[in-house]
Coordinates of C-alpha atoms in Angstrom, one line a residue:
X1 CA -2.2 119.3 90.9
X2 CA 1.0 120.0 88.1
X3 CA 2.7 117.0 87.2
X4 CA 6.9 117.2 86.8
X5 CA 8.2 116.7 84.4
X6 CA 10.9 113.6 84.1
X7 CA 14.0 112.9 81.7
X8 CA 15.3 109.4 79.9
X9 CA 18.2 108.1 79.6
X10 CA 21.3 107.9 81.6
X11 CA 22.3 110.4 83.9
X12 CA 24.8 112.9 82.5
X13 CA 28.2 113.3 84.5
X14 CA 28.9 116.1 86.5
X15 CA 32.2 117.5 87.3
X16 CA 32.0 118.0 91.3
X17 CA 34.5 119.4 93.6
X18 CA 34.5 118.6 96.9
X19 CA 33.4 121.5 99.2
X20 CA 37.1 123.6 100.1
X21 CA 39.3 121.3 98.2
X22 CA 40.3 124.8 95.8
X23 CA 41.0 126.2 98.7
X24 CA 43.1 123.7 100.7
X25 CA 45.2 123.5 97.6
X26 CA 45.5 127.2 97.6
X27 CA 46.8 127.0 101.2
X28 CA 49.5 124.3 100.4
X29 CA 50.9 126.5 97.4
X30 CA 50.9 129.3 100.3
X31 CA 52.7 127.4 102.4
X32 CA 55.0 125.8 100.3
X33 CA 56.1 129.8 98.7
X34 CA 56.0 130.9 102.1
X35 CA 58.7 127.7 103.2
X36 CA 60.5 128.3 100.1
X37 CA 61.1 132.2 101.2
X38 CA 64.2 132.7 102.6
X39 CA 64.2 135.3 105.6
X40 CA 67.4 136.6 106.2
X41 CA 70.5 138.1 104.2
X42 CA 72.8 135.8 102.6
X43 CA 76.6 136.8 102.6
X44 CA 77.2 138.7 98.5
X45 CA 77.7 135.8 95.7
X46 CA 76.7 132.8 98.3
X47 CA 74.1 130.1 96.9
X48 CA 71.2 129.5 98.6
X49 CA 71.0 126.2 100.5
X50 CA 68.0 124.9 98.1
X51 CA 70.7 125.8 94.9
X52 CA 73.8 123.8 97.0
X53 CA 71.9 121.3 96.4
X54 CA 70.4 121.6 92.9
X55 CA 74.0 122.3 91.6
X56 CA 75.1 119.0 93.3
X57 CA 72.4 116.4 92.6
X58 CA 71.1 115.3 89.2
X59 CA 68.6 118.3 87.3
X60 CA 65.2 117.7 88.8
X61 CA 65.9 114.8 91.1
X62 CA 66.0 116.3 94.5
X63 CA 63.3 115.7 96.7
X64 CA 62.8 117.3 99.6
X65 CA 61.7 115.9 103.2
X66 CA 60.8 118.3 106.2
X67 CA 59.8 120.9 104.1
X68 CA 57.0 121.9 106.7
X69 CA 58.9 121.2 109.3
X70 CA 59.1 124.4 111.8
X71 CA 61.5 126.2 114.5
X72 CA 60.4 125.3 118.0
X73 CA 58.7 128.1 120.0
X74 CA 61.8 129.9 121.4
X75 CA 61.8 132.7 124.4
X76 CA 59.7 135.0 123.7
X77 CA 61.1 135.0 120.3
X78 CA 58.0 134.5 117.0
X79 CA 60.0 134.1 114.3
X80 CA 59.3 130.0 113.5
X81 CA 60.3 129.5 110.3
X82 CA 59.8 126.9 108.1
X83 CA 62.9 124.5 107.3
X84 CA 64.3 125.7 110.8
X85 CA 67.6 126.7 109.0
X86 CA 68.6 123.2 107.5
X87 CA 67.6 122.2 103.6
X88 CA 67.2 117.8 103.6
X89 CA 65.9 115.6 101.3
X90 CA 67.6 112.9 98.2
X91 CA 68.6 112.9 94.9
X92 CA 70.8 111.2 92.8
X93 CA 73.9 111.8 91.6
X94 CA 74.8 110.7 87.7
X95 CA 72.4 108.0 88.4
X96 CA 73.1 106.5 91.6
X97 CA 71.3 107.7 95.1
X98 CA 72.3 109.8 97.7
X99 CA 71.0 112.0 100.4
X100 CA 72.0 115.1 101.4
X101 CA 71.4 118.1 103.9
X102 CA 72.3 121.7 103.3
X103 CA 72.6 124.4 106.4
X104 CA 71.3 127.4 105.2
X105 CA 72.7 130.5 107.1
X106 CA 70.5 133.2 106.4
X107 CA 68.0 131.3 108.8
X108 CA 69.0 131.6 112.2
X109 CA 72.5 132.2 111.1
X110 CA 72.3 128.5 110.4
X111 CA 72.9 127.5 113.9
X112 CA 71.0 124.2 115.2
X113 CA 67.7 124.3 117.4
X114 CA 66.1 121.3 118.0
X115 CA 63.9 120.9 114.7
X116 CA 66.8 121.7 112.4
X117 CA 68.5 119.1 114.8
X118 CA 65.8 116.4 114.0
X119 CA 65.4 116.8 110.7
X120 CA 69.3 116.0 110.5
X121 CA 68.8 112.8 112.2
X122 CA 66.0 111.8 110.2
X123 CA 67.8 112.3 107.2
X124 CA 70.7 109.9 108.7
X125 CA 68.4 107.3 109.6
X126 CA 66.3 107.1 106.1
X127 CA 70.2 106.8 104.6
X128 CA 71.5 104.1 107.0
X129 CA 67.7 101.9 106.3
X130 CA 68.4 102.3 102.2
X131 CA 72.2 102.0 101.9
X132 CA 73.0 105.7 100.5
X133 CA 76.0 108.0 100.9
X134 CA 75.4 111.3 103.1
X135 CA 76.8 114.5 101.8
X136 CA 76.1 117.5 104.2
X137 CA 76.6 120.8 102.8
X138 CA 78.0 122.6 106.2
X139 CA 77.6 126.8 107.3
X140 CA 76.3 127.3 110.0
X141 CA 77.3 129.0 113.3
X142 CA 77.0 126.1 115.8
X143 CA 74.7 125.3 118.5
X144 CA 71.1 127.9 118.6
X145 CA 72.4 129.7 122.5
X146 CA 68.7 130.5 122.5
X147 CA 67.6 126.8 122.9
X148 CA 70.1 126.4 125.4
X149 CA 71.1 122.2 126.3
X150 CA 68.5 120.8 123.4
X151 CA 70.9 122.2 120.8
X152 CA 74.0 120.2 122.6
X153 CA 71.9 117.1 122.9
X154 CA 70.9 117.1 118.8
X155 CA 74.6 117.7 117.8
X156 CA 75.6 115.0 120.2
X157 CA 72.8 112.9 118.7
X158 CA 74.8 114.1 115.4
X159 CA 77.4 112.7 116.2
X160 CA 76.1 108.9 117.1
X161 CA 74.6 109.0 114.4
X162 CA 77.7 109.6 111.8
X163 CA 79.2 107.2 114.0
X164 CA 76.7 104.8 113.6
X165 CA 77.2 105.6 109.6
X166 CA 80.9 104.7 109.7
X167 CA 82.2 102.4 107.4
X168 CA 78.6 101.6 106.6
X169 CA 77.9 104.5 104.5
X170 CA 80.0 106.7 102.7
X171 CA 80.0 110.7 104.9
X172 CA 80.5 113.7 103.0
X173 CA 81.5 117.5 104.6
X174 CA 81.5 120.0 102.3
X175 CA 82.2 123.3 104.7
X176 CA 81.1 126.1 102.6
X177 CA 81.6 129.1 105.8
X178 CA 81.7 128.5 109.3
X179 CA 81.8 125.3 111.4
X180 CA 82.6 126.3 114.3
X181 CA 82.2 124.9 118.0
X182 CA 80.9 121.5 118.0
X183 CA 79.4 121.7 114.6
X184 CA 83.2 120.8 113.6
X185 CA 83.2 117.5 115.0
X186 CA 80.3 116.1 112.7
X187 CA 82.8 116.6 109.7
X188 CA 85.6 115.0 111.9
X189 CA 84.5 111.7 111.8
X190 CA 83.3 111.6 108.4
X191 CA 85.3 109.7 105.7
X192 CA 85.9 112.9 103.9
X193 CA 85.6 116.8 104.7
X194 CA 86.1 119.8 101.3
X195 CA 86.5 123.2 102.1
X196 CA 86.8 126.7 99.7
X197 CA 89.6 128.7 99.6
X198 CA 88.9 131.8 101.4
X199 CA 85.2 131.1 102.6
X200 CA 85.5 128.1 104.7
X201 CA 86.6 128.2 108.3
X202 CA 87.0 124.9 110.8
X203 CA 87.8 125.5 114.8
X204 CA 86.4 124.5 117.9
X205 CA 86.7 127.9 119.3
X206 CA 87.3 131.1 117.6
X207 CA 90.0 134.0 117.2
X208 CA 88.2 136.3 119.7
X209 CA 87.4 133.6 122.6
X210 CA 91.2 132.7 122.4
X211 CA 92.2 135.8 122.6
X212 CA 90.3 136.3 125.6
X213 CA 91.3 133.4 127.5
X214 CA 95.0 133.0 126.3
X215 CA 96.3 136.4 125.1
X216 CA 97.1 134.7 121.8
X217 CA 95.8 137.0 118.2
X218 CA 94.9 134.6 115.5
X219 CA 92.4 135.6 112.2
X220 CA 90.2 132.8 111.6
X221 CA 92.2 132.0 108.2
X222 CA 94.7 131.3 110.8
X223 CA 93.2 129.0 113.4
X224 CA 91.1 126.9 110.8
X225 CA 90.9 128.8 107.3
X226 CA 90.6 125.9 104.2
X227 CA 94.4 126.1 104.0
X228 CA 95.7 125.5 107.5
X229 CA 93.4 122.7 107.5
X230 CA 94.4 121.0 104.5
X231 CA 97.7 121.8 104.6
X232 CA 98.7 122.1 108.7
X233 CA 96.6 119.7 110.8
X234 CA 95.5 117.9 108.6
X235 CA 91.3 117.8 109.2
X236 CA 90.0 118.5 105.3
X237 CA 91.2 116.6 102.8
X238 CA 90.3 118.5 99.7
X239 CA 91.0 122.4 98.8
X240 CA 88.5 123.6 96.3
X241 CA 88.9 127.0 94.6
X242 CA 85.2 128.0 95.1
X243 CA 81.7 126.1 95.8
X244 CA 81.3 125.3 92.7
X245 CA 84.9 123.7 92.4
X246 CA 83.9 121.8 95.9
X247 CA 80.6 119.8 94.4
X248 CA 82.9 119.0 91.7
X249 CA 85.3 117.3 94.3
X250 CA 82.3 115.7 95.6
X251 CA 80.6 114.3 92.3
X252 CA 84.1 112.9 91.3
X253 CA 84.6 111.5 94.9
X254 CA 81.2 109.9 95.2
X255 CA 82.4 107.8 91.7
X256 CA 85.1 105.7 92.8
X257 CA 83.0 104.7 95.9
X258 CA 80.1 101.6 96.2
X259 CA 76.6 102.7 98.2
X260 CA 77.7 101.2 101.5
X261 CA 79.5 98.9 102.9
X262 CA 77.7 95.5 101.1
X263 CA 77.7 96.6 97.4
X264 CA 81.0 96.7 95.8
X265 CA 82.5 99.8 94.4
X266 CA 80.9 101.0 90.7
X267 CA 83.2 99.4 87.9
X268 CA 83.0 101.2 84.2
X269 CA 84.4 100.3 80.9
X270 CA 88.4 99.8 81.3
X271 CA 90.3 103.4 80.6
X272 CA 93.9 103.5 78.6
X273 CA 96.4 102.0 79.8
X274 CA 99.3 104.2 79.6
X275 CA 102.3 104.0 78.0
X276 CA 104.8 101.7 80.2
X277 CA 107.7 102.2 78.6
X278 CA 108.9 105.5 80.6
X279 CA 109.1 103.0 84.0
X280 CA 111.9 101.7 83.2
X281 CA 113.7 104.9 83.2
X282 CA 112.0 107.1 86.0
X283 CA 114.0 105.9 88.7
X284 CA 117.4 107.8 89.2
X285 CA 120.1 105.2 89.5
X286 CA 121.8 107.1 92.2
X287 CA 120.0 106.4 95.6
X288 CA 120.0 109.7 97.2
X289 CA 118.4 111.6 94.4
X290 CA 114.6 112.1 94.5
X291 CA 112.0 111.4 91.6
X292 CA 108.2 112.1 91.7
X293 CA 106.5 108.9 92.5
X294 CA 102.8 110.3 90.8
X295 CA 105.4 109.6 87.6
X296 CA 105.0 106.0 88.1
X297 CA 101.1 105.9 89.5
X298 CA 99.5 107.6 86.5
X299 CA 101.6 105.2 84.2
X300 CA 100.0 102.5 86.0
X301 CA 96.2 103.4 86.5
X302 CA 93.6 104.1 84.2
X303 CA 93.8 107.2 82.2
X304 CA 96.4 108.2 84.2
X305 CA 94.0 109.7 86.6
X306 CA 94.4 110.0 90.9
X307 CA 92.1 111.7 93.1
X308 CA 94.7 113.0 95.5
X309 CA 93.3 112.4 99.4
X310 CA 94.8 115.1 101.8
X311 CA 97.4 116.3 99.0
X312 CA 98.8 119.0 100.5
X313 CA 99.0 117.4 103.9
X314 CA 102.0 115.0 104.7
X315 CA 103.5 115.0 101.5
X316 CA 106.1 112.3 102.1
X317 CA 103.0 110.1 101.1
X318 CA 100.5 109.8 98.6
X319 CA 97.4 108.9 99.4
X320 CA 94.7 108.3 96.6
X321 CA 91.7 106.8 94.4
X322 CA 91.9 105.9 90.9
X323 CA 90.9 102.8 89.3
X324 CA 92.7 100.0 87.4
X325 CA 90.6 98.4 84.4
X326 CA 87.6 100.3 85.4
X327 CA 87.2 98.9 88.9
X328 CA 88.1 101.6 92.2
X329 CA 91.4 100.9 93.8
X330 CA 93.6 102.5 96.6
X331 CA 97.1 103.7 96.1
X332 CA 99.1 104.4 99.1
X333 CA 103.2 105.8 97.4
X334 CA 106.0 107.0 99.4
X335 CA 107.1 110.2 97.6
X336 CA 110.5 110.2 97.6
X337 CA 109.7 114.0 96.2
X338 CA 109.6 114.6 100.5
X339 CA 111.8 113.8 102.9
X340 CA 113.0 111.0 100.8
X341 CA 109.1 109.8 101.6
X342 CA 110.0 109.0 104.5
X343 CA 106.6 107.7 107.5
X344 CA 106.5 110.7 110.2
X345 CA 103.2 111.6 112.6
X346 CA 101.3 113.0 109.7
X347 CA 102.6 110.6 106.8
X348 CA 101.3 107.3 109.6
X349 CA 97.9 109.0 110.3
X350 CA 97.3 110.3 107.2
X351 CA 97.7 106.9 105.5
X352 CA 96.5 104.6 108.0
X353 CA 92.9 106.3 107.6
X354 CA 93.1 105.9 103.7
X355 CA 93.7 102.2 104.4
X356 CA 90.9 101.6 106.6
X357 CA 88.7 103.6 104.7
X358 CA 89.5 101.6 102.0
X359 CA 89.0 98.1 103.9
X360 CA 86.1 99.6 105.3
X361 CA 83.8 100.0 101.9
X362 CA 85.7 96.7 99.9
X363 CA 88.1 99.1 97.6
X364 CA 91.7 97.0 97.3
X365 CA 94.7 98.6 98.3
X366 CA 97.4 98.9 95.8
X367 CA 101.1 100.1 97.7
X368 CA 103.9 101.4 96.2
X369 CA 107.2 101.6 98.3
X370 CA 110.0 103.3 98.4
X371 CA 110.6 104.2 102.2
X372 CA 114.4 104.6 104.0
X373 CA 111.7 103.8 107.2
X374 CA 110.6 105.7 110.0
X375 CA 111.8 109.5 110.7
X376 CA 114.4 109.4 113.6
X377 CA 114.4 113.0 116.6
X378 CA 113.2 114.3 119.4
X379 CA 110.8 116.2 118.4
X380 CA 109.1 112.9 116.6
X381 CA 110.2 110.9 119.9
X382 CA 108.3 112.9 122.1
X383 CA 105.3 113.3 119.4
X384 CA 104.9 109.5 119.9
X385 CA 106.5 108.3 116.8
X386 CA 106.0 104.7 118.3
X387 CA 101.9 105.2 119.2
X388 CA 100.9 106.6 115.7
X389 CA 103.4 105.3 113.5
X390 CA 101.4 101.4 115.6
X391 CA 98.6 103.5 113.7
X392 CA 99.6 102.3 109.8
X393 CA 101.0 99.1 111.0
X394 CA 97.6 98.4 112.3
X395 CA 95.6 99.0 109.7
X396 CA 97.5 97.2 107.3
X397 CA 97.4 94.2 109.3
X398 CA 93.1 94.4 110.0
X399 CA 92.6 95.1 106.1
X400 CA 90.8 92.4 104.6
X401 CA 90.0 93.7 100.9
X402 CA 93.5 92.7 97.9
X403 CA 96.6 93.7 98.9
X404 CA 99.0 94.2 96.3
X405 CA 101.9 95.6 96.5
X406 CA 105.4 96.8 94.2
X407 CA 108.8 97.7 95.9
X408 CA 110.2 100.7 93.8
X409 CA 113.2 101.6 95.6
X410 CA 114.1 101.4 98.8
X411 CA 112.2 99.4 101.5
X412 CA 114.6 99.2 105.0
X413 CA 113.5 98.6 108.5
X414 CA 110.3 99.4 110.2
X415 CA 109.7 100.9 106.7
X416 CA 109.8 97.7 105.1
X417 CA 107.4 95.9 107.2
X418 CA 104.6 98.4 107.5
X419 CA 104.7 99.1 103.1
X420 CA 102.7 96.7 102.7
X421 CA 104.9 93.6 103.2
X422 CA 103.4 90.0 103.3
X423 CA 104.6 90.0 106.8
X424 CA 101.4 92.6 107.6
X425 CA 98.9 90.6 105.5
X426 CA 99.5 91.4 101.7
X427 CA 98.2 88.9 99.1
X428 CA 101.1 89.8 96.2
X429 CA 104.1 91.2 96.3
X430 CA 106.5 93.0 94.0
X431 CA 109.9 94.1 93.4
X432 CA 111.5 95.9 90.6
X433 CA 115.2 95.0 90.0
X434 CA 116.0 98.0 91.5
X435 CA 114.3 97.6 94.7
X436 CA 116.4 97.2 98.0
X437 CA 115.0 95.5 100.9
X438 CA 117.0 95.7 103.8
X439 CA 117.2 96.7 107.8
X440 CA 119.1 99.2 106.8
X441 CA 120.9 101.4 103.6
X442 CA 124.6 100.3 102.9
X443 CA 126.3 102.9 104.5
X444 CA 125.0 102.7 107.6
X445 CA 124.9 99.1 107.6
X446 CA 128.7 99.3 106.9
X447 CA 129.2 101.9 109.5
X448 CA 128.0 99.2 112.0
X449 CA 129.1 96.0 111.4
X450 CA 132.9 97.2 110.7
X451 CA 133.4 99.6 112.5
X452 CA 136.4 98.5 113.7
X453 CA 138.1 97.2 110.8
X454 CA 137.2 100.2 109.3
X455 CA 139.2 101.9 112.6
X456 CA 142.3 99.7 111.6
X457 CA 141.8 100.2 107.9
X458 CA 145.1 101.8 106.1
X459 CA 142.9 103.1 104.0
X460 CA 139.4 103.5 105.0
X461 CA 137.7 105.2 102.3
X462 CA 138.7 102.4 100.0
X463 CA 137.6 99.6 102.5
X464 CA 134.1 101.1 102.7
X465 CA 133.3 101.3 99.3
X466 CA 134.1 97.6 98.6
X467 CA 132.4 96.7 101.9
X468 CA 129.6 99.2 100.7
X469 CA 129.7 97.2 97.4
X470 CA 129.4 94.0 98.5
X471 CA 126.3 94.7 100.7
X472 CA 124.7 96.3 98.0
X473 CA 125.1 93.4 96.1
X474 CA 123.5 90.5 98.5
X475 CA 121.3 93.0 101.2
X476 CA 120.8 95.8 98.7
X477 CA 118.7 93.7 96.2
X478 CA 115.3 92.1 96.4
X479 CA 116.2 88.3 95.5
X480 CA 117.0 87.4 98.9
X481 CA 113.1 88.8 99.8
X482 CA 112.0 87.1 96.8
X483 CA 114.2 83.3 97.6
X484 CA 112.5 83.1 100.9
X485 CA 109.2 84.1 99.7
X486 CA 108.5 87.8 100.8
X487 CA 108.3 89.0 97.4
X488 CA 106.5 86.6 94.6
X489 CA 108.0 88.2 91.6
X490 CA 110.5 90.3 90.5
X491 CA 109.4 92.5 87.7
X492 CA 109.8 94.7 84.7
X493 CA 108.8 98.0 85.3
X494 CA 107.5 98.6 82.4
X495 CA 105.3 95.4 83.3
X496 CA 104.2 96.5 86.4
X497 CA 100.8 97.5 85.4
X498 CA 100.3 93.7 83.1
X499 CA 101.3 92.3 87.1
X500 CA 98.6 94.6 88.7
X501 CA 95.6 94.1 86.3
X502 CA 96.3 90.1 87.0
X503 CA 97.0 90.0 90.2
X504 CA 93.7 92.3 91.6
X505 CA 91.8 89.9 88.6
X506 CA 93.2 86.9 90.8
X507 CA 92.4 88.6 94.0
X508 CA 88.7 89.1 92.9
X509 CA 86.1 87.5 96.1
X510 CA 88.5 87.3 97.8
X511 CA 87.3 86.0 101.4
X512 CA 89.1 86.7 105.2
X513 CA 87.3 86.0 107.9
X514 CA 88.4 86.9 111.3
X515 CA 88.4 86.2 114.8
X516 CA 85.0 87.0 116.2
X517 CA 85.3 90.0 118.3
X518 CA 83.5 93.6 119.7
X519 CA 86.1 95.7 117.5
X520 CA 90.5 96.1 117.9
X521 CA 92.0 98.7 120.3
X522 CA 94.4 100.6 117.4
X523 CA 96.3 102.9 119.3
X524 CA 95.0 106.3 119.0

C-alpha cells in the first residue's frame, strides 16, 4: 500500500473566484453599456440628457438613479429601452446638493410613460426627504399616447409632488425643447422657469390643433416660444441665449437660494460696496422726468450685481435677487423708465409671486418705491385690476421675513400702501428727501380740492401754481409720514446702503408668528 505524501507548514493562500462572478460582472458591464446607449436620433446640435446634466453639476459629482428601469410592455411594441426616456439622479452644484432629472427626446420623443413617471416621482420624493433643490431639464413630447390614462395619471402625480414641494425646496424648470400639453403645467407650478431663445416652446395646445379647432394660425414661436413666454405671457422667468447660458442661469440662481425652507440662504464674503455719492443726483428734480431705478439698485447691492427675474415681463416693476454684505435679498422696485413705474395687472402679479417666493425661503425683502399708484383705465378694470392688484397687497401683508422699504420719490395712493408700507407690516421704512408721500400728486389734488376757487379766479393759472407749491411744501414731502412714525428716518441718498445694512442686521433672526390656520385664501 502506497503512502501519500504530506506537506508541512501553513496552508498556502489560493486566489479563488466563486463560479459565475466574472460572468456576472461582464453581464453588468454589458447591461450598463446598453442602458447608456441612446437608441433614437437627436436634433442637430443638441446635447444628450446625460450630457446636459454633466454640464450643469460639478464635474464627477453626478450619481444616476434608476439606470436599469425599463419601459413597460406596450401594446405589441417590443421596444423597452432602459431609462424609459428620462435620466434621474443627484449631484452637486458649487458643492451644494441638488437632484436633477433630464428628459431624453431621443427615446420615445421624451414622452412620459409609466416607468418614466415613476422614476421622476421617486427623484422628487428623494429631494423632499433630503431637503435639496430639484432641477428639471424638460425636452419632451408630453403624455405617451400609447400608454393612455397611465401617462395622464403620472402627470397628475408629478404636479401633486410639485405642490407638496412648493415652499419646501426650490424647484427650477429648464425648457430646452418642446413642453406641451399636460407637461407644461409642472413647470408652471415650479418656482422658476428658464427657456432658450429660438429652441424652447411651451404651450397647452399646439399650432395644428388650434388651427383645426378655431381656425387661428400661429407658429410655435408665436404661441409659446421663449420670447413670448418671457415677454408676453410671463410663463417663464429667464431667457437664455443657448443651452450653456441656460445652465449658467440655473447655477447663478441656486447660489442665492437655500437648500430648503428650514435652512438660511447661503452666505458669502461681503461684496464691494459701490460708490453711493451718485445717489444724491440720480433722481431728477422735475417730477415727471424718468430715470433708471437699476442705477439706484446697483449702487446699493454688493458688487452692483442683480439677478433680474422676469426682466422682460411687466418691466414697470423690477424683481431681482441680490446680496447685501454677502447675504441674499429679494429686491422689488418700481421702474420709472416704463409707464412711470405704475402698478398694473401684470406688475402686481409678477411682484406678488416673487414676494411670496422670498417669504417662503427666508429671503429678506428690500423695496424701493417710486409709484404713481395703480393704473386706471377700462381695460385694467375689466381685466380685474382690483382682484389681481390685491395679490400684491396680500403677498406683502402675509410675508414674515425682514422687510425694509426705501421711498425714493412718488408714493401716491394705493401705490404707497402696497409698496412695502408700514401698514402692511414693513419693519424699517426709510425715505429720501425727494420722497412725496400723499393720496395723489399735487396737480390732481389741487384740481379736486380747489375746483371752485380756480373756476372763480381772475388768474386761475397763477392761483393753481400757488396752490400746487403750497401742497408740495406740505403733502409733497416725507415729513408728515415721518411725524406719524410711518417713516422711521429721512436719509441722505448717499447713506442708503449703510442704513439698509444696519436694518438687516437688526432684523436678523426676526420672529413673526401667525395665527394657526390651514392656509389663507389669496385672491387668484
